[in-house]
PDB file of C-alpha atoms in Angstrom:
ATOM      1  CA  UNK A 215      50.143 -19.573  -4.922  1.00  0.00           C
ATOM      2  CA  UNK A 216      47.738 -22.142  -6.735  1.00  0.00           C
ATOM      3  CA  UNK A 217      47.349 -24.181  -9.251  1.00  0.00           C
ATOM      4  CA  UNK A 218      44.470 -21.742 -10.799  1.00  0.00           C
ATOM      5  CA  UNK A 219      47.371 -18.668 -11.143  1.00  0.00           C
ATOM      6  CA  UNK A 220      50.018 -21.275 -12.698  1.00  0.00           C
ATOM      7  CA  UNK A 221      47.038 -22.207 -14.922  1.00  0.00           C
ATOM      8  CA  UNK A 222      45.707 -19.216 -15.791  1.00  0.00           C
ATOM      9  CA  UNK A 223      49.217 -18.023 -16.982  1.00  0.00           C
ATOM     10  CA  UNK A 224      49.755 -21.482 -19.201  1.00  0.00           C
ATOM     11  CA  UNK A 225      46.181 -20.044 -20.505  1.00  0.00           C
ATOM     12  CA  UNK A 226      47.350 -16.552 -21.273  1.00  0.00           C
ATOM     13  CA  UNK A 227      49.936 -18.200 -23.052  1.00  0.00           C
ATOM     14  CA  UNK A 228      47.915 -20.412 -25.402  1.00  0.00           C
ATOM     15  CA  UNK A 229      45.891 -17.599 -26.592  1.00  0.00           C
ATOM     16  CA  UNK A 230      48.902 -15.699 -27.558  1.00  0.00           C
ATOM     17  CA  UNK A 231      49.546 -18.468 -29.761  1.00  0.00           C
ATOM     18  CA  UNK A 232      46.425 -19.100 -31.049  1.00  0.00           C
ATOM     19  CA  UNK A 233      46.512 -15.348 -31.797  1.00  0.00           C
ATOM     20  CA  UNK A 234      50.023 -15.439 -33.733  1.00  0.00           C
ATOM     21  CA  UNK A 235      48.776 -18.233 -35.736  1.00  0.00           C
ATOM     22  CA  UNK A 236      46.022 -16.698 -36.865  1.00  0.00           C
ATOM     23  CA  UNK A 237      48.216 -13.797 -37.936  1.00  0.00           C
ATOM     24  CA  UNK A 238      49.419 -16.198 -40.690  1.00  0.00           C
ATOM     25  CA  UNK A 239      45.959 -16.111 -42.405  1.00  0.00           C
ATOM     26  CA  UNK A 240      45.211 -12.509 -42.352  1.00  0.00           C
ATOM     27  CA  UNK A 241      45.819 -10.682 -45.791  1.00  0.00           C
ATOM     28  CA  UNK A 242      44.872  -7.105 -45.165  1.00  0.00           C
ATOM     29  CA  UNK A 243      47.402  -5.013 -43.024  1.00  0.00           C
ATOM     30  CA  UNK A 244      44.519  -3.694 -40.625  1.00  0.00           C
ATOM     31  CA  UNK A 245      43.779  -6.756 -39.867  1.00  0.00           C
ATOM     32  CA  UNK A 246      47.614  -7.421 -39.201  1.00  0.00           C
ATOM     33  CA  UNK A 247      47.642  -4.564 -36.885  1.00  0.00           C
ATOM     34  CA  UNK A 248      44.290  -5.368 -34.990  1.00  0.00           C
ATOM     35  CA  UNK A 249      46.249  -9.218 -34.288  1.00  0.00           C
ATOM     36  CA  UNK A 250      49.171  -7.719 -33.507  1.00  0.00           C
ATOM     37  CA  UNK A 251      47.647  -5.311 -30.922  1.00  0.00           C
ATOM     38  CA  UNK A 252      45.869  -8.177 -29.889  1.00  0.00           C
ATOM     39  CA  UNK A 253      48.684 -10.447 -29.383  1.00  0.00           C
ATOM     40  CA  UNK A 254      50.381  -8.000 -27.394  1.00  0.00           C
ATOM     41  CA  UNK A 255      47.841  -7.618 -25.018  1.00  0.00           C
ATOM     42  CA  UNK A 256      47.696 -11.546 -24.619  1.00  0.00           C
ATOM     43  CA  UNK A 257      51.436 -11.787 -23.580  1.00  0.00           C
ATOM     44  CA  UNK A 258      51.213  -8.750 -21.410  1.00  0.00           C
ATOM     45  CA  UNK A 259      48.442 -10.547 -19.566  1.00  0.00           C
ATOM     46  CA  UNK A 260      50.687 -14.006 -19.578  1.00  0.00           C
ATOM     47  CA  UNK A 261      53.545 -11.805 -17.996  1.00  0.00           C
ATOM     48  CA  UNK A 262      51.352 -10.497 -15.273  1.00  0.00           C
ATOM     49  CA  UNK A 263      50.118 -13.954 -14.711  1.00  0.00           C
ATOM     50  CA  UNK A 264      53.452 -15.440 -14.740  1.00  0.00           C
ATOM     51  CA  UNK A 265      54.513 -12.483 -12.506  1.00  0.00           C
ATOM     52  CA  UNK A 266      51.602 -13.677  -9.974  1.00  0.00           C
ATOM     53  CA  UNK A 267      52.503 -16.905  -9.657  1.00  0.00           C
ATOM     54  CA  UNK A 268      56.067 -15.889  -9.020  1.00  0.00           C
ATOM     55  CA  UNK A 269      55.321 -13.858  -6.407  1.00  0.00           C
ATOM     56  CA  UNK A 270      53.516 -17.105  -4.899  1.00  0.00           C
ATOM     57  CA  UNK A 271      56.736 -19.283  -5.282  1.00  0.00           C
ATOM     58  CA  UNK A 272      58.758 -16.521  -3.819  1.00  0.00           C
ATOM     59  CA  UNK A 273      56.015 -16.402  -0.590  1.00  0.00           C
ATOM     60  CA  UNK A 274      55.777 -20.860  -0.720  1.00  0.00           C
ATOM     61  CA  UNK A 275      60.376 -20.692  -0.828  1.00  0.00           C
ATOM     62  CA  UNK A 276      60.037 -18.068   2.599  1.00  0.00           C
ATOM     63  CA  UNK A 277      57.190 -20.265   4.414  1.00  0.00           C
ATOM     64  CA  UNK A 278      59.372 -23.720   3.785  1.00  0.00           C
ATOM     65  CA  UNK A 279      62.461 -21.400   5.152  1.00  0.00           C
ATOM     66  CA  UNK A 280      60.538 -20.437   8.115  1.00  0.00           C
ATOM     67  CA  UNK A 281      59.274 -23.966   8.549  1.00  0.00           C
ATOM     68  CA  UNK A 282      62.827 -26.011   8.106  1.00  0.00           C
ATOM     69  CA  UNK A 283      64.201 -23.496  10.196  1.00  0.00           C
ATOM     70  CA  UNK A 284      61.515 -24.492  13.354  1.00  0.00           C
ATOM     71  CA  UNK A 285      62.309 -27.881  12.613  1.00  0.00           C
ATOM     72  CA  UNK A 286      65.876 -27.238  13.253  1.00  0.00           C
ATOM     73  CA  UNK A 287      64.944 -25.306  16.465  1.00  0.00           C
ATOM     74  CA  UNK A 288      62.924 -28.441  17.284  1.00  0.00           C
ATOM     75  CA  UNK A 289      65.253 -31.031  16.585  1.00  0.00           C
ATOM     76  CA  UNK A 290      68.162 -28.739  18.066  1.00  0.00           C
ATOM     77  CA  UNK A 291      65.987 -28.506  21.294  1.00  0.00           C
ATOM     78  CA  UNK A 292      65.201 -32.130  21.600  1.00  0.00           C
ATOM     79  CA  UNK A 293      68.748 -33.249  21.381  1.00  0.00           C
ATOM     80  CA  UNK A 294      69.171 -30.912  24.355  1.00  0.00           C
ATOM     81  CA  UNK A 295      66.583 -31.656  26.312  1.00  0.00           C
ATOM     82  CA  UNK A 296      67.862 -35.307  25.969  1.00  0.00           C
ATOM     83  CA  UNK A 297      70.718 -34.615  27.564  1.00  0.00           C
ATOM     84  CA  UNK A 298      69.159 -33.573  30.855  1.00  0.00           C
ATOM     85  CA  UNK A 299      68.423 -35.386  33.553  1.00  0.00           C
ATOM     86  CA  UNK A 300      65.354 -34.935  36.430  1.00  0.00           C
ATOM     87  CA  UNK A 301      66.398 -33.886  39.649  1.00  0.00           C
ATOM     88  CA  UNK A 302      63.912 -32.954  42.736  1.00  0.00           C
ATOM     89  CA  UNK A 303      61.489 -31.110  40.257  1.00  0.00           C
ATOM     90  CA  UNK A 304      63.946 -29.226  37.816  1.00  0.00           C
ATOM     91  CA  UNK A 305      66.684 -30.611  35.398  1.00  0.00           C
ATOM     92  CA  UNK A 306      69.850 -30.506  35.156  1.00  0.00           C
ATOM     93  CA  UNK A 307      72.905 -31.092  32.489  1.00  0.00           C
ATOM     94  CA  UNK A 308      76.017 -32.844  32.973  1.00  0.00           C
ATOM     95  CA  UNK A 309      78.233 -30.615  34.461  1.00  0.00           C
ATOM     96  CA  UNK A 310      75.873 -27.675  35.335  1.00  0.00           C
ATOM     97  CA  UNK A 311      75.072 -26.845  39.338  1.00  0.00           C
ATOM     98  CA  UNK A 312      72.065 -24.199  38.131  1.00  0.00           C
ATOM     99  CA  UNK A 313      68.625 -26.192  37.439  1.00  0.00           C
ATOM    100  CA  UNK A 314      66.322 -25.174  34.618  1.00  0.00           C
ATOM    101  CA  UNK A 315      63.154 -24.727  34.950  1.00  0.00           C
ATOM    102  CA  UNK A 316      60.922 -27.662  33.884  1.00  0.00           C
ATOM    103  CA  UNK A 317      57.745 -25.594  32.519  1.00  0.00           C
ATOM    104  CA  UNK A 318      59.767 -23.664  29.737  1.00  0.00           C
ATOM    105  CA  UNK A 319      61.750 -27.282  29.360  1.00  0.00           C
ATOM    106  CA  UNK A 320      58.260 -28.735  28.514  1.00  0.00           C
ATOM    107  CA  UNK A 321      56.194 -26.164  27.669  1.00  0.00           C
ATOM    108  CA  UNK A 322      57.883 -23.318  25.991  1.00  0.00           C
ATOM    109  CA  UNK A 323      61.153 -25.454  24.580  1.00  0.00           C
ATOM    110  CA  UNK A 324      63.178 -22.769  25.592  1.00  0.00           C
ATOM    111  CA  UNK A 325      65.720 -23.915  28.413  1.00  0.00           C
ATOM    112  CA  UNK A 326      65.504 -21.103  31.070  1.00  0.00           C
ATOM    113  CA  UNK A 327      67.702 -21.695  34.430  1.00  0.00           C
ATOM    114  CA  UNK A 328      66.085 -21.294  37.694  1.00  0.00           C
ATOM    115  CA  UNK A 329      67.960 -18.474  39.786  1.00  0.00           C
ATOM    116  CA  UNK A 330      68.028 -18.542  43.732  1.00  0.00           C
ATOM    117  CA  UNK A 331      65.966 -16.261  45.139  1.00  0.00           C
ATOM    118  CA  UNK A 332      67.518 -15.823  48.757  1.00  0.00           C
ATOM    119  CA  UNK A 333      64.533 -17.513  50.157  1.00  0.00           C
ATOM    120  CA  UNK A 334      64.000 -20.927  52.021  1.00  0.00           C
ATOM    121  CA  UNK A 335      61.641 -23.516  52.649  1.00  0.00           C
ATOM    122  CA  UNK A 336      62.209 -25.776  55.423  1.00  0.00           C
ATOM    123  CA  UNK A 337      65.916 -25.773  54.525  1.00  0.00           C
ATOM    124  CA  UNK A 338      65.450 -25.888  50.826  1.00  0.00           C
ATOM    125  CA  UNK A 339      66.340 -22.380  48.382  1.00  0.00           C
ATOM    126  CA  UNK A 340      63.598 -21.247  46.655  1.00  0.00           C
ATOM    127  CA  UNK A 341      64.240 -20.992  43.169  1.00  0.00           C
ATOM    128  CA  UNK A 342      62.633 -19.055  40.447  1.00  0.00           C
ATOM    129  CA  UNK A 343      62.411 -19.036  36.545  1.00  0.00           C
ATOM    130  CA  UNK A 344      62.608 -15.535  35.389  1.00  0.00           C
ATOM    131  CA  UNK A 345      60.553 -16.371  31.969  1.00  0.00           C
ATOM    132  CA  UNK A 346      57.352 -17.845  33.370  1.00  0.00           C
ATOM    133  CA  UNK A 347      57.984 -16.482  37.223  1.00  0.00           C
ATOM    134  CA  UNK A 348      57.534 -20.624  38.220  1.00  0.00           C
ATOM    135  CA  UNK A 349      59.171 -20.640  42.075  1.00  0.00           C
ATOM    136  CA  UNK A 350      60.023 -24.179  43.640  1.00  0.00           C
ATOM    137  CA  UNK A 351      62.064 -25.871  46.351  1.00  0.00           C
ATOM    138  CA  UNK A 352      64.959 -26.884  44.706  1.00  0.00           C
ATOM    139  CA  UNK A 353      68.044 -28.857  46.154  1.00  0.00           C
ATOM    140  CA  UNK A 354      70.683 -31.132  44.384  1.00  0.00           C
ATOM    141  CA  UNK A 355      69.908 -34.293  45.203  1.00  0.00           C
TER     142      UNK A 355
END
């Protein structure tokens, strides 16, 4: 929604006015009707123009939903993140013996754990993400 639709209704509206008083000055009833018909197709074109630009509040209300809500993912995320601590490659959180996987720390800010994959690498497990398929030598160290 923009200013233009908010404006165009305020102008929609002014003309209906300007219509109704000039209803006051007519003497014939013709004339009466012809203002009339007039003035009701002035405030039917307000409404639709009101209608518009409610339609663009309605759409601005779900885009700052959408947006606060990311923020919240963001801030939620950060919190988290700050929690963990770098170890060999990976991080880990207090309490937790399964690494994530530092790309989708970083990159994706969605924590993902690494899972062992049964492999080694001079004496170290492989570990893999299964989001972004990232394998490393992992060990707590």
């Amino acid at each position: 929604m923009d200013i233009s639709t908010i404006s165009a209704a305020v102008s929609s509206l002014k003309a209906a006015k300007d219509i109704a008083q000039g209803l006051l000055a007519l003497k014939s009833l013709s004339e009466v009707q012809g203002k009339v018909i007039e003035l009701q197709s002035a405030i039917l074109d307000a409404q639709g123009k009101a209608l518009d630009a409610q339609t663009g509040i309605v759409e601005l209300q779900d885009q700052l939903k959408a947006a606060n809500q990311r923020i919240a993912e963001l801030k939620s995320h950060q919190a988290f993140v700050g929690t963990l601590a770098r170890n060999n490659g990976a991080y880990i959180a207090p309490g937790d013996p399964d690494p994530y996987c530092p790309r989708c720390v970083e990159v994706s800010v969605t924590p993902v754990h690494l899972v062992k994959t049964g492999k080694q690498e001079m004496r170290y497990w492989i570990w893999a993400c299964p989001e972004c398929k990232v394998q490393m030598p992992w060990h707590l160290g």
